[in-house]
Structures are given as structure tokens and as C-alpha cells.
Amino acid sequence: MNAPPTGSHDAAACLVNDSGEVVAFCEEERLNRRRHSIYRKPRLAAESCLARAGITAADLDVVAIGWDTEQLFPGRFRDDREFLEHTVGLAFGDRLPEVVRVPHHLAHATSAFHASPYEKAAVLVVDGNGENESSSVWTFARDAPPRLERAWPRSASLGYLYDAASTWLGFSFLNAGKTMGLAAYGRAAGLSTASLAEVDGDGFRLALPGSLGSSGPLGSSGPLGSSGKATAAGRATAAQIRAEYETTVAAWRGLYSRIAGATGPDRPEERLAEDPRAVLVAYTAQRAVEECVVALAALARKAAGVEELCLAGGVALNCSTNGLLPGPVFVPPVPHDAGVALGAAWSVRPPAAAPAPLDPYLGSPVCDPRGPAPAAYGLVRSELSVEQVAGLLLDGQVGAIAEGRAEVGPRALCHRSILAVPRDAGVADRVNRIKDRERWRPFAGVTRAAHGPRFWGDVGHLSRYMLGAAPVTPECRATAAGVVHVDGTTRPQLLTGGEAPVVGALLDELDRQGAPPVLLNTSFNGKGEPIVDTGDDALRAFRAMDLDFLILEDSVYRKPYRR
């Protein structure tokens, strides 16, 4: 689980069986409809996973959480029963499961490696902070226990550096994707940025002055922060870490203010791409993360003695950085904190089967008998015809799809997506209006694997879950401009088989009709909402948004006034 009091956001639950097979995975936000589920128990998510398996909480053998709660909250809970009641809120009865606390970075690393197709890999975890570290390098192999190679303290947090840029820009720290999208305008303009880090073969050091700049490695032997000193370079409680976070982020914001010559943007959020200071701050932070992660990736590969590399932690959602990494790179669909629910479970029961990339469609099925019937929404229904839907898309209409089990993670992978033919940039403008997003934010493209080279560069496994930026081709610029960002990249998804049957069939139909077989693909959700989960969510969102049609399993729904 990822759950409070340690997991303050992105609460999630995952259920694996004795063979390490993932039975179900669910983020609490999908069910309670509160984005990121800040300080929320993953009770609904856990109940959903149990229902999927047909068992109750009393049938569980182990509950694993992806944090060392005993270090972070010493003495807070009398026993495991009180801890479980606070953390997840399930009724376990007389049979209490074993409780295992998995260090946060170990849980992240485990989720990335066991989701990958590799037998052995270097694993790099980069986030805001774990218990004592902000970045860590591991060696994982299927036939050996994981080995921690290096770790960097909280004072060296690239997550804090990026959080500060995001909040300077007026975003939440959970809106780092906006900062990344804005940074592309600096890359496109060829901006020169201040250097925030010193990078060498031994890692990196950050540019904050004084004690906050002490960002050398913690080392690879002995417990992390073994001195026991409650500082940014050692063990600390959750309250101490929070105070360190606020001090460090404030120092970074002060540095950004000096770089920009202002304490914040001059333009409103909708027009930040026109604000040179805002673009400069976003690109300065982005360049620092890119330089450091590239150096850490090389160090991780050297330590593990292999080229295969896995990434996890919130910074692994930075698609622009991921796309710069050479060689075989794998990022799971849940590299953020929700993913430690999976990593904690796999730390207890690692997969027994031969490695294969994780199937991301582990969430709720679209059909939910608890919701109202589609007729209650006053919509017009027809049978799904792929040929007719392709025609609607080619006519410039924008639709949504909800089929099968929901994908996990923050990227829509064609089971809960909004779709359009991206023939020009005007399509992106319309979809941004539909989603009530800033017009400067980019969209991703999806096509069949066989057509990928026509539209963008090869980013390997990163295109499986839409987690790597790729340079686009001239054909993509000419025929699919709606998925081309200002810096000439897109965040592609490639369909390799039958993982998204309806979208795959639509791509094939576009190709049959002589149109470019590529679609704009973005998450199906309104502003401030999580991605839709059930069919009921999809119908409500469709009725509320300015969408032209909805594909719901084998049906197509239209609004009466748009027939």
C-alpha cells in the first residue's frame, strides 16, 4: 500500500497472490474522485482489489506498506492493529495479517525492476525523498537480493528543486507535468540557463549555498544515515523531514527569484508560455534535472555492470528527461508514489513467472452494476461501428473511450482516453478547451508499433506506457501537428498487439482509408479530476464536457442535440 500517515498523496492498494502475480491495482483517487487523494486512506482501493479477487481482508496473509513508518512516526501506534486501522481502515477481524514496512526507495526500485522484462538491471530511483535519501542506485537480478549501490541525502533532492520551480510558477507541487511542458518553450528558444548542479563521474552536487548544498552520496555500506543525526543527510522523523522540505524549497524559490529577477510570473497561468521569466525558471529546473539524471543513469549502469536501466520515483514521470537517456530504459506505468503499493507487495512476494513488461490494465472494469443505466443520462446510443467512428474522427470530431479494465498510473493508455485526429494544431487547441487546460500544454500521439518510425524516434520501452519524449519526423509535423510540442517532440504510445482493441481497430481503419494512422491520445477527465474509472464516471464526464461522442465498450453515445 501507499497510505497515510507516510504516503501523504497518491494513496493506492495492490493485491498480489502467492506467485507474485498482480491480481488488481487501484489508486484511491479513481474511486473517491479526489485527485491525488491527499491524506486519504486507500480503503476504497483496497476493497476494490479484494472484491476483484473474491476475498475479504481476513484472508490476507501480509499487508506491506512502502514506507518505514516506525522511523518516521516513532511510538505513534500501539500495535499493528491500530496501525492498520489508521492506514487503511479495513476490518480484519480476529486474524490480523503480518505487517511489513518496506523502505520507500526499495519499494520504488522493486516496482520498476519486476515490472520490467529484464533478468538483471541497474535501477535508479529519483524523487522528493524517501526516509533518508532522495536518489538511490541499485542492482537488481531475478536470482539475487537487491543491492543498494549508492544513495544521496534529502538535501540533494531533485524533486525539491523541481517542486520549488513548480510553486514559483504558481502550480501545486503535484503539477510538475505543467513545469515540464512549459520548459519546452525554453528549449525551443535555445535559452541559456544558470547551472544548478555540478556533475561528474561520481554523481552530482547541487548549487544551493551553505549546509543545504551538502549533497554528497550517503555511501553504499551500512544503514543509510547511520549516524542517527536528524539532519537532511541522515535519519529523521516525518515532522523533521517536513521542516527540511519547507526550508529547502524556500531556498530554491529564492534562487529562482534571483535568476528571474522577480518573485513570480508576470502573466496568468493561461499565458505563461508568453512570460520569459516563467519559461526561464521552468527550463532552468528542467535542465538541472536532465543533467543530473543523465549522470546518475551512467553511474547506475557502471555500478550494476549492465546497460539495462529501470527508473522509478516521481522524477521518473519526467518524459523529457527519460527521452534523453540512451540504451535500454524501462519505466513502469506507476513510477510515482502510488507505485510503492506494487513495489511493497513484490518485496514480500516477487513474481515467480518469467519476466515480461507489466500489463498496465489492472484497474476497475468499465462495467459497474452499481451505477445508473446509460439511459438515465439522456444520451442517444448506437452499436459501435469502427468505420463510422473513424469517419467522425476524420470529420474533426473529438471523442472519448472507456473499455475494459482501467489502466493504472497517470497516463491514459487508450482504455480511458480522449481521441482526435491530430491533423493540425487547431485540434490540440480544441482539446485543451474541452479539458479546460492551458493552450500551451502538449498532447501525445498513439499509433501501431509498425508505424512508429513514420512519426517519431524510437524510445524503446518508454513508448509502452507513454513515459518518454521522442523527436518527431517531418511526416509527423506535416500530418499530425496536433501532437507535436513546441520543441519538436511528442510523448508517444505504441500499440504492440491487442492491448487496446478499439483504438487499434480505429488506427487500422484510418490506414485503410488512406489517412495517417495516428491519433491524439490524452486522459479522459475534466479539469481537476482524476481519470475516469467506471462506465458511470465516463458517462457523467462525457455529459459535462464538450465532447462529440463516447465509445463505451460496444456502444457509441451521442448527445441528442449533436445527432
Coordinates of C-alpha atoms in Angstrom, one line a residue:
M1 CA 0.0 0.0 0.0
N2 CA 0.8 3.6 -0.2
A3 CA -1.1 5.1 2.6
P4 CA -1.1 7.8 5.4
P5 CA 0.5 8.8 7.6
T6 CA 3.6 8.3 5.4
G7 CA 2.0 8.3 2.0
S8 CA 0.5 11.8 2.0
H9 CA -0.6 11.7 -1.6
D10 CA -1.4 9.2 -4.3
A11 CA -2.9 6.6 -1.9
A12 CA -3.1 3.2 -3.6
A13 CA -3.6 -0.5 -3.0
C14 CA -2.3 -3.5 -4.9
L15 CA -3.1 -7.2 -4.4
V16 CA -0.7 -10.0 -5.5
N17 CA -1.0 -13.7 -5.0
D18 CA 1.5 -16.2 -3.6
S19 CA 3.2 -16.3 -7.0
G20 CA 3.6 -12.6 -7.2
E21 CA 1.0 -12.2 -9.9
V22 CA -0.8 -8.9 -9.8
V23 CA -4.5 -9.6 -9.2
A24 CA -5.6 -5.9 -9.0
F25 CA -4.1 -2.5 -8.6
C26 CA -6.2 0.6 -7.7
E27 CA -5.4 4.2 -6.9
E28 CA -7.8 5.7 -4.4
E29 CA -8.4 8.8 -6.5
R30 CA -10.1 6.8 -9.2
L31 CA -12.8 5.7 -6.7
N32 CA -13.3 8.7 -4.4
R33 CA -12.8 11.1 -7.4
R34 CA -10.4 13.3 -5.4
R35 CA -7.3 13.8 -7.4
H36 CA -4.1 12.5 -5.7
S37 CA -6.2 11.6 -2.6
I38 CA -4.1 13.8 -0.4
Y39 CA -4.1 12.4 3.2
R40 CA -6.7 9.8 2.3
K41 CA -6.7 6.2 3.3
P42 CA -6.8 3.7 0.4
R43 CA -9.8 2.0 1.8
L44 CA -11.9 2.1 -1.3
A45 CA -8.9 1.0 -3.4
A46 CA -8.2 -1.9 -1.0
E47 CA -11.9 -3.0 -1.0
S48 CA -11.9 -2.9 -4.8
C49 CA -8.8 -5.1 -5.0
L50 CA -10.3 -7.6 -2.5
A51 CA -13.6 -7.7 -4.4
R52 CA -11.7 -8.4 -7.7
A53 CA -10.1 -11.5 -6.0
G54 CA -13.3 -12.6 -4.3
I55 CA -11.8 -12.5 -0.8
T56 CA -12.0 -10.4 2.4
A57 CA -9.4 -8.6 4.5
A58 CA -9.4 -11.6 6.8
D59 CA -8.0 -13.7 4.0
L60 CA -4.8 -11.6 3.7
D61 CA -1.5 -13.0 4.8
V62 CA 0.6 -9.9 4.6
V63 CA 0.0 -6.2 4.4
A64 CA 3.1 -4.4 3.1
I65 CA 3.5 -0.6 3.1
G66 CA 6.1 1.3 1.0
W67 CA 7.5 3.4 3.9
D68 CA 9.4 2.8 7.2
T69 CA 6.6 4.1 9.4
E70 CA 8.5 3.2 12.6
Q71 CA 11.3 5.6 11.8
L72 CA 9.0 8.4 10.5
F73 CA 6.4 8.1 13.3
P74 CA 8.2 6.6 16.3
G75 CA 5.8 5.5 19.0
R76 CA 2.7 6.7 17.3
F77 CA 0.9 3.4 17.1
R78 CA 0.5 0.9 20.0
D79 CA 0.4 -2.1 17.8
D80 CA -0.1 -3.3 14.2
R81 CA -3.9 -3.4 14.6
E82 CA -4.0 0.3 15.4
F83 CA -1.6 1.0 12.6
L84 CA -3.8 -0.9 10.1
E85 CA -6.9 0.8 11.2
H86 CA -5.3 4.2 10.8
T87 CA -3.6 3.3 7.5
V88 CA -6.3 1.5 5.5
G89 CA -9.4 1.3 7.6
L90 CA -10.4 -2.3 6.8
A91 CA -12.0 -4.7 9.3
F92 CA -9.5 -7.6 9.7
G93 CA -11.4 -9.5 12.4
D94 CA -9.5 -11.8 14.7
R95 CA -7.0 -12.9 12.1
L96 CA -4.5 -10.0 11.8
P97 CA -2.1 -10.2 8.8
E98 CA 1.6 -9.7 9.2
V99 CA 2.6 -6.1 8.6
V100 CA 5.8 -5.4 6.6
R101 CA 7.3 -2.0 6.3
V102 CA 9.4 -1.7 3.2
P103 CA 11.8 1.3 2.9
H104 CA 10.4 3.8 0.4
H105 CA 13.2 3.7 -2.2
L106 CA 13.4 -0.1 -2.0
A107 CA 9.7 -0.3 -2.8
H108 CA 10.1 2.1 -5.8
A109 CA 13.1 0.1 -7.1
T110 CA 11.3 -3.2 -6.7
S111 CA 8.2 -2.0 -8.6
A112 CA 10.4 -0.8 -11.5
F113 CA 12.6 -3.9 -11.8
H114 CA 9.9 -6.6 -11.5
A115 CA 7.6 -4.7 -13.9
S116 CA 10.4 -4.8 -16.5
P117 CA 11.4 -7.6 -19.0
Y118 CA 15.0 -7.7 -17.7
E119 CA 16.8 -10.5 -15.9
K120 CA 19.3 -8.1 -14.4
A121 CA 19.2 -4.3 -14.4
A122 CA 20.6 -1.1 -12.9
V123 CA 17.7 0.7 -11.1
L124 CA 17.7 4.4 -10.4
V125 CA 15.2 6.0 -8.0
V126 CA 14.8 9.8 -8.0
D127 CA 12.1 11.6 -6.1
G128 CA 11.4 14.2 -3.4
N129 CA 12.5 12.0 -0.6
G130 CA 12.3 8.6 1.0
E131 CA 13.1 8.1 4.6
N132 CA 16.7 9.3 4.4
E133 CA 17.5 9.7 0.7
S134 CA 16.3 11.5 -2.4
S135 CA 18.2 9.5 -5.1
S136 CA 19.4 5.9 -5.0
V137 CA 21.2 3.5 -7.3
W138 CA 20.5 -0.3 -7.1
T139 CA 21.5 -3.5 -8.7
F140 CA 18.6 -6.0 -9.2
A141 CA 18.7 -9.5 -10.5
R142 CA 16.0 -12.2 -10.6
D143 CA 18.1 -14.7 -8.8
A144 CA 19.6 -12.5 -6.1
P145 CA 18.5 -10.0 -3.4
P146 CA 18.7 -6.3 -4.5
R147 CA 21.9 -4.4 -3.7
L148 CA 22.0 -0.8 -2.8
E149 CA 25.0 0.8 -4.5
R150 CA 24.7 4.5 -3.7
A151 CA 22.3 7.0 -2.2
W152 CA 22.1 10.8 -1.9
P153 CA 20.5 12.6 1.0
R154 CA 17.4 14.7 1.1
S155 CA 19.5 17.9 0.7
A156 CA 20.4 16.7 -2.8
S157 CA 16.7 16.2 -3.8
L158 CA 16.0 16.9 -7.4
G159 CA 12.3 16.6 -6.5
Y160 CA 12.6 19.5 -4.1
L161 CA 14.4 21.5 -6.8
Y162 CA 11.6 20.9 -9.2
D163 CA 8.8 21.4 -6.6
A164 CA 10.3 24.9 -5.9
A165 CA 10.2 25.8 -9.6
S166 CA 6.6 24.5 -9.9
T167 CA 5.4 26.5 -6.9
W168 CA 7.4 29.6 -8.1
L169 CA 5.3 29.3 -11.3
G170 CA 2.1 29.2 -9.2
F171 CA 1.5 25.5 -9.6
S172 CA 1.0 22.8 -7.0
F173 CA 4.0 20.6 -6.3
L174 CA 1.8 17.8 -7.8
N175 CA 1.7 19.7 -11.1
A176 CA 5.3 19.1 -12.2
G177 CA 4.0 18.0 -15.6
K178 CA 3.0 21.6 -16.3
T179 CA 6.5 22.8 -15.4
M180 CA 7.9 20.2 -17.8
G181 CA 5.6 21.3 -20.6
L182 CA 6.5 24.9 -20.1
A183 CA 10.2 24.2 -20.1
A184 CA 10.0 23.0 -23.7
Y185 CA 9.4 26.7 -24.7
G186 CA 12.9 27.4 -23.3
R187 CA 14.4 24.5 -25.2
A188 CA 12.8 25.6 -28.4
A189 CA 14.1 29.2 -27.9
G190 CA 17.6 28.0 -27.2
L191 CA 17.7 29.7 -23.8
S192 CA 21.0 29.8 -21.9
T193 CA 20.3 28.8 -18.2
A194 CA 22.2 29.1 -15.0
S195 CA 23.8 25.9 -13.8
L196 CA 22.2 24.5 -10.7
A197 CA 24.4 21.4 -10.4
E198 CA 28.0 20.2 -10.7
V199 CA 28.0 16.9 -12.5
D200 CA 30.9 14.4 -12.8
G201 CA 31.6 10.7 -12.9
D202 CA 30.9 10.4 -9.2
G203 CA 27.4 11.9 -9.3
F204 CA 26.3 15.5 -8.8
R205 CA 26.3 18.3 -6.3
L206 CA 23.6 21.0 -6.2
A207 CA 24.2 24.7 -6.2
L208 CA 22.4 25.8 -3.1
P209 CA 24.8 27.7 -0.7
G210 CA 25.7 26.7 2.8
S211 CA 24.7 23.5 4.5
L212 CA 21.7 22.9 2.2
G213 CA 24.2 22.3 -0.6
S214 CA 25.8 19.4 1.2
S215 CA 24.7 16.8 -1.3
G216 CA 27.4 14.2 -1.4
P217 CA 26.5 10.5 -1.5
L218 CA 25.5 8.8 1.7
G219 CA 27.6 5.8 0.7
S220 CA 26.8 2.1 -0.1
S221 CA 27.6 0.3 3.2
G222 CA 25.9 0.3 6.5
P223 CA 22.4 1.7 7.2
L224 CA 21.5 5.0 5.5
G225 CA 22.2 7.9 7.7
S226 CA 23.7 5.5 10.3
S227 CA 24.9 8.4 12.5
G228 CA 21.3 8.8 13.6
K229 CA 21.6 12.6 13.3
A230 CA 18.3 14.2 12.5
T231 CA 19.5 16.3 9.6
A232 CA 18.9 16.4 5.8
A233 CA 21.8 14.0 5.4
G234 CA 20.6 11.4 8.0
R235 CA 17.7 9.8 9.8
A236 CA 14.8 12.0 10.7
T237 CA 11.1 11.8 11.7
A238 CA 8.3 12.8 9.3
A239 CA 8.0 16.2 11.1
Q240 CA 11.7 16.9 10.8
I241 CA 11.6 16.0 7.1
R242 CA 8.7 18.3 6.5
A243 CA 10.5 21.2 8.1
E244 CA 13.6 20.4 6.0
Y245 CA 11.5 20.3 2.9
E246 CA 9.9 23.7 3.5
T247 CA 13.4 25.2 4.2
T248 CA 15.0 23.7 1.2
V249 CA 12.1 24.5 -1.2
A250 CA 12.1 28.1 0.1
A251 CA 15.8 28.4 -0.6
W252 CA 15.4 27.1 -4.1
R253 CA 12.5 29.5 -4.7
G254 CA 14.7 32.3 -3.5
L255 CA 17.4 31.3 -6.0
Y256 CA 14.8 31.1 -8.9
S257 CA 13.7 34.6 -7.9
R258 CA 17.3 35.9 -8.2
I259 CA 17.7 34.2 -11.6
A260 CA 14.4 35.6 -12.9
G261 CA 14.6 39.0 -11.2
A262 CA 11.1 38.5 -9.9
T263 CA 9.3 36.5 -7.2
G264 CA 6.8 35.0 -9.6
P265 CA 5.4 35.1 -13.1
D266 CA 4.2 38.3 -14.8
R267 CA 1.4 36.6 -16.8
P268 CA -1.6 34.4 -15.7
E269 CA -1.3 30.7 -16.0
E270 CA -3.1 30.6 -19.3
R271 CA -0.3 32.8 -20.8
L272 CA 2.8 31.5 -19.0
A273 CA 4.4 30.5 -22.3
E274 CA 4.5 34.2 -23.2
D275 CA 6.3 35.1 -20.0
P276 CA 10.1 35.0 -20.5
R277 CA 10.7 34.8 -16.7
A278 CA 8.4 31.8 -16.3
V279 CA 9.9 30.0 -19.2
L280 CA 13.4 30.7 -17.9
V281 CA 12.6 29.3 -14.4
A282 CA 10.9 26.2 -15.8
Y283 CA 13.7 25.5 -18.3
T284 CA 16.4 26.1 -15.6
A285 CA 14.9 23.5 -13.3
Q286 CA 14.4 21.1 -16.2
R287 CA 18.0 21.4 -17.4
A288 CA 19.3 20.7 -13.9
V289 CA 17.2 17.5 -13.6
E290 CA 18.2 16.4 -17.1
E291 CA 21.9 16.8 -16.4
C292 CA 21.8 15.1 -13.0
V293 CA 19.6 12.2 -14.1
V294 CA 21.8 11.5 -17.2
A295 CA 24.8 11.4 -14.9
L296 CA 23.1 9.1 -12.4
A297 CA 21.9 6.8 -15.1
A298 CA 25.5 6.3 -16.3
L299 CA 26.7 5.8 -12.7
A300 CA 23.9 3.2 -12.1
R301 CA 24.8 1.2 -15.2
K302 CA 28.5 1.2 -14.3
A303 CA 27.7 0.0 -10.7
A304 CA 25.5 -2.8 -12.0
G305 CA 27.7 -3.8 -14.9
V306 CA 24.8 -3.9 -17.3
E307 CA 23.2 -1.5 -19.8
E308 CA 19.6 -2.3 -18.9
L309 CA 18.2 0.5 -16.8
C310 CA 15.0 0.9 -14.8
L311 CA 13.7 4.2 -13.3
A312 CA 11.3 4.9 -10.6
G313 CA 10.3 7.8 -8.2
G314 CA 8.3 10.9 -9.1
V315 CA 11.1 12.3 -11.2
A316 CA 10.7 9.3 -13.5
L317 CA 7.5 10.8 -14.8
N318 CA 9.6 13.5 -16.4
C319 CA 9.2 12.3 -20.0
S320 CA 11.6 14.9 -21.4
T321 CA 14.4 13.6 -19.2
N322 CA 13.7 10.0 -19.9
G323 CA 13.8 10.5 -23.6
L324 CA 17.4 11.7 -23.3
L325 CA 18.7 8.5 -21.8
P326 CA 20.5 6.2 -24.2
G327 CA 20.3 2.4 -24.3
P328 CA 17.6 0.1 -23.0
V329 CA 15.4 2.1 -20.4
F330 CA 12.3 0.9 -18.7
V331 CA 9.9 3.0 -16.6
P332 CA 6.8 1.2 -15.1
P333 CA 3.4 2.8 -15.6
V334 CA 3.3 3.7 -11.9
P335 CA 6.7 5.2 -11.1
H336 CA 5.2 7.8 -8.7
D337 CA 4.2 7.2 -5.1
A338 CA 1.2 5.1 -5.9
G339 CA 3.6 2.6 -7.4
V340 CA 5.1 1.7 -4.0
A341 CA 1.9 -0.2 -3.3
L342 CA 3.1 -2.6 -6.1
G343 CA 6.7 -2.5 -5.0
A344 CA 6.0 -3.2 -1.4
A345 CA 3.8 -6.2 -2.3
W346 CA 6.5 -7.5 -4.7
S347 CA 9.1 -7.1 -1.9
V348 CA 7.2 -9.7 0.0
R349 CA 6.1 -11.9 -2.9
P350 CA 8.3 -11.2 -6.0
P351 CA 7.0 -12.6 -9.3
A352 CA 7.7 -16.2 -9.9
A353 CA 7.0 -16.2 -13.7
A354 CA 9.5 -15.3 -16.4
P355 CA 9.9 -11.6 -16.8
A356 CA 7.6 -9.7 -19.1
P357 CA 6.6 -6.0 -19.2
L358 CA 3.8 -5.3 -16.8
D359 CA 0.3 -5.3 -18.2
P360 CA -1.0 -1.8 -17.1
Y361 CA -4.7 -2.6 -17.4
L362 CA -5.1 -3.7 -13.8
G363 CA -7.8 -1.3 -12.6
S364 CA -11.6 -1.4 -12.4
P365 CA -13.6 -2.9 -15.3
V366 CA -15.7 -0.3 -17.1
C367 CA -19.0 -2.1 -16.4
D368 CA -20.1 -1.2 -12.9
P369 CA -23.5 -2.6 -11.9
R370 CA -23.8 -0.1 -9.1
G371 CA -24.0 2.9 -11.4
P372 CA -27.2 4.1 -13.2
A373 CA -28.1 2.8 -16.6
P374 CA -26.8 4.8 -19.6
A375 CA -30.4 5.7 -20.5
A376 CA -30.6 7.9 -17.3
Y377 CA -28.1 10.3 -18.9
G378 CA -30.4 11.2 -21.8
L379 CA -27.9 10.1 -24.4
V380 CA -28.5 8.5 -27.8
R381 CA -27.0 5.1 -28.2
S382 CA -25.9 3.1 -31.3
E383 CA -23.9 0.0 -31.9
L384 CA -20.1 0.6 -32.2
S385 CA -19.0 0.7 -35.8
V386 CA -15.3 1.3 -36.2
E387 CA -15.8 2.5 -39.8
Q388 CA -18.3 5.1 -38.7
V389 CA -16.3 6.3 -35.7
A390 CA -13.2 6.7 -37.9
G391 CA -15.4 8.8 -40.1
L392 CA -16.4 11.0 -37.2
L393 CA -12.8 11.5 -36.2
L394 CA -11.8 12.3 -39.8
D395 CA -14.6 14.9 -39.8
G396 CA -12.8 16.7 -37.0
Q397 CA -14.9 15.4 -34.1
V398 CA -13.4 14.7 -30.7
G399 CA -14.5 11.6 -28.8
A400 CA -13.7 9.6 -25.7
I401 CA -13.3 5.9 -25.0
A402 CA -13.8 3.7 -21.9
E403 CA -13.3 0.0 -22.5
G404 CA -12.1 -3.0 -20.4
R405 CA -10.1 -2.6 -17.2
A406 CA -8.7 0.8 -16.4
E407 CA -5.0 1.5 -16.9
V408 CA -3.0 2.3 -13.8
G409 CA -0.9 5.3 -13.4
P410 CA -1.2 8.9 -14.6
R411 CA -1.0 8.2 -18.4
A412 CA -4.1 7.3 -20.4
L413 CA -3.2 4.2 -22.5
C414 CA -6.3 4.0 -24.7
H415 CA -8.7 2.4 -22.2
R416 CA -9.7 5.7 -20.6
S417 CA -8.7 8.3 -23.3
I418 CA -9.9 11.3 -25.3
L419 CA -9.2 10.8 -29.0
A420 CA -8.9 13.0 -32.1
V421 CA -7.3 13.1 -35.5
P422 CA -4.3 15.5 -34.9
R423 CA -4.0 16.8 -38.5
D424 CA -3.3 20.4 -37.3
A425 CA -2.5 22.4 -34.2
G426 CA -6.1 23.6 -34.1
V427 CA -7.2 20.2 -32.9
A428 CA -4.9 20.5 -29.9
D429 CA -6.4 23.9 -29.1
R430 CA -9.9 22.4 -29.2
V431 CA -9.0 19.5 -26.9
N432 CA -7.3 21.9 -24.5
R433 CA -10.6 23.9 -24.4
I434 CA -12.6 20.7 -23.8
K435 CA -10.4 19.8 -20.9
D436 CA -10.2 23.4 -19.7
R437 CA -6.4 23.3 -19.9
E438 CA -3.8 26.0 -20.7
R439 CA -3.4 26.2 -24.5
W440 CA 0.4 25.9 -24.3
R441 CA 0.2 22.3 -22.9
P442 CA 1.1 19.5 -25.3
F443 CA -0.6 16.2 -26.2
A444 CA 0.6 12.8 -27.1
G445 CA 0.2 10.6 -30.1
V446 CA -0.6 6.9 -30.4
T447 CA -0.1 4.5 -33.4
R448 CA 0.7 0.9 -34.1
A449 CA 4.3 -0.2 -33.5
A450 CA 4.8 -0.9 -37.2
H451 CA 4.0 2.8 -38.0
G452 CA 6.0 4.4 -35.2
P453 CA 9.1 5.2 -37.3
R454 CA 6.9 7.2 -39.7
F455 CA 6.0 9.6 -36.9
W456 CA 8.7 9.8 -34.2
G457 CA 12.0 8.4 -33.0
D458 CA 12.4 5.1 -31.2
V459 CA 12.4 5.4 -27.3
G460 CA 12.0 1.7 -26.7
H461 CA 10.0 0.6 -23.7
L462 CA 9.2 4.2 -22.8
S463 CA 6.6 4.2 -25.6
R464 CA 4.8 1.3 -23.9
Y465 CA 3.4 3.5 -21.2
M466 CA 3.8 6.9 -22.8
L467 CA 6.8 7.8 -20.5
G468 CA 9.4 9.2 -22.9
A469 CA 9.6 12.2 -25.2
A470 CA 10.7 11.4 -28.7
P471 CA 11.7 13.7 -31.6
V472 CA 9.1 13.8 -34.3
T473 CA 9.7 13.2 -38.0
P474 CA 8.9 15.5 -40.9
E475 CA 5.9 13.4 -41.7
C476 CA 4.5 13.8 -38.2
R477 CA 4.9 17.6 -38.5
A478 CA 3.1 17.6 -41.8
T479 CA 0.3 15.2 -41.0
A480 CA -0.1 15.1 -37.2
A481 CA 0.8 18.6 -36.0
G482 CA -1.6 18.3 -33.1
V483 CA 0.7 16.0 -31.2
V484 CA 3.9 18.0 -31.8
H485 CA 5.1 20.1 -28.9
V486 CA 7.0 23.4 -29.4
D487 CA 10.4 21.7 -29.0
G488 CA 9.7 19.2 -31.8
T489 CA 8.9 16.2 -29.6
T490 CA 5.9 14.1 -28.6
R491 CA 5.3 11.6 -25.8
P492 CA 4.3 8.6 -27.9
Q493 CA 2.4 5.4 -27.2
L494 CA 2.9 2.4 -29.5
L495 CA 0.4 -0.4 -29.5
T496 CA 2.2 -3.7 -29.9
G497 CA -0.7 -6.1 -30.0
G498 CA -4.3 -6.3 -28.8
E499 CA -3.9 -4.3 -25.6
A500 CA -6.3 -1.6 -26.7
P501 CA -8.7 -3.3 -29.2
V502 CA -10.9 -0.4 -30.2
V503 CA -8.2 2.1 -30.6
G504 CA -6.1 -0.4 -32.5
A505 CA -9.0 -1.1 -34.8
L506 CA -9.5 2.7 -35.3
L507 CA -5.9 3.1 -36.3
D508 CA -6.2 0.2 -38.8
E509 CA -9.3 1.8 -40.3
L510 CA -7.6 5.2 -40.7
D511 CA -4.8 3.4 -42.5
R512 CA -7.3 1.5 -44.7
Q513 CA -9.0 4.8 -45.6
G514 CA -5.6 6.3 -46.6
A515 CA -5.3 8.6 -43.6
P516 CA -2.3 8.8 -41.4
P517 CA -2.7 6.0 -38.8
V518 CA -2.1 8.2 -35.7
L519 CA -4.4 9.6 -33.1
L520 CA -4.1 12.3 -30.4
N521 CA -4.5 10.5 -27.1
T522 CA -5.0 12.2 -23.8
S523 CA -6.5 11.3 -20.4
F524 CA -10.3 11.2 -20.2
N525 CA -11.0 13.6 -17.3
G526 CA -12.3 17.1 -16.7
K527 CA -10.2 19.8 -15.0
G528 CA -9.0 18.9 -11.5
E529 CA -10.4 15.4 -11.8
P530 CA -8.7 12.0 -11.9
I531 CA -9.0 9.9 -15.0
V532 CA -12.5 8.3 -15.2
D533 CA -12.7 4.8 -13.8
T534 CA -16.1 3.2 -14.3
G535 CA -18.7 3.5 -17.1
D536 CA -20.7 5.7 -14.8
D537 CA -17.7 8.1 -14.5
A538 CA -17.3 8.1 -18.2
L539 CA -21.0 8.9 -18.9
R540 CA -21.0 11.7 -16.3
A541 CA -17.8 13.2 -17.7
F542 CA -19.0 12.9 -21.3
R543 CA -22.2 14.7 -20.5
A544 CA -20.3 17.5 -18.7
M545 CA -17.6 18.0 -21.3
D546 CA -17.8 19.4 -24.9
L547 CA -17.1 16.0 -26.4
D548 CA -18.8 14.8 -29.6
F549 CA -19.2 11.1 -28.8
L550 CA -18.3 8.4 -26.3
I551 CA -17.3 4.8 -27.0
L552 CA -18.4 2.7 -24.1
E553 CA -17.5 -0.9 -24.7
D554 CA -19.5 -1.9 -27.7
S555 CA -21.7 1.2 -27.8
V556 CA -21.4 4.7 -29.1
Y557 CA -23.2 7.5 -27.2
R558 CA -24.1 10.9 -28.7
K559 CA -25.8 14.0 -27.2
P560 CA -29.3 14.5 -28.6
Y561 CA -28.5 18.0 -29.9
R562 CA -25.5 16.6 -31.8
R563 CA -27.1 13.8 -33.7

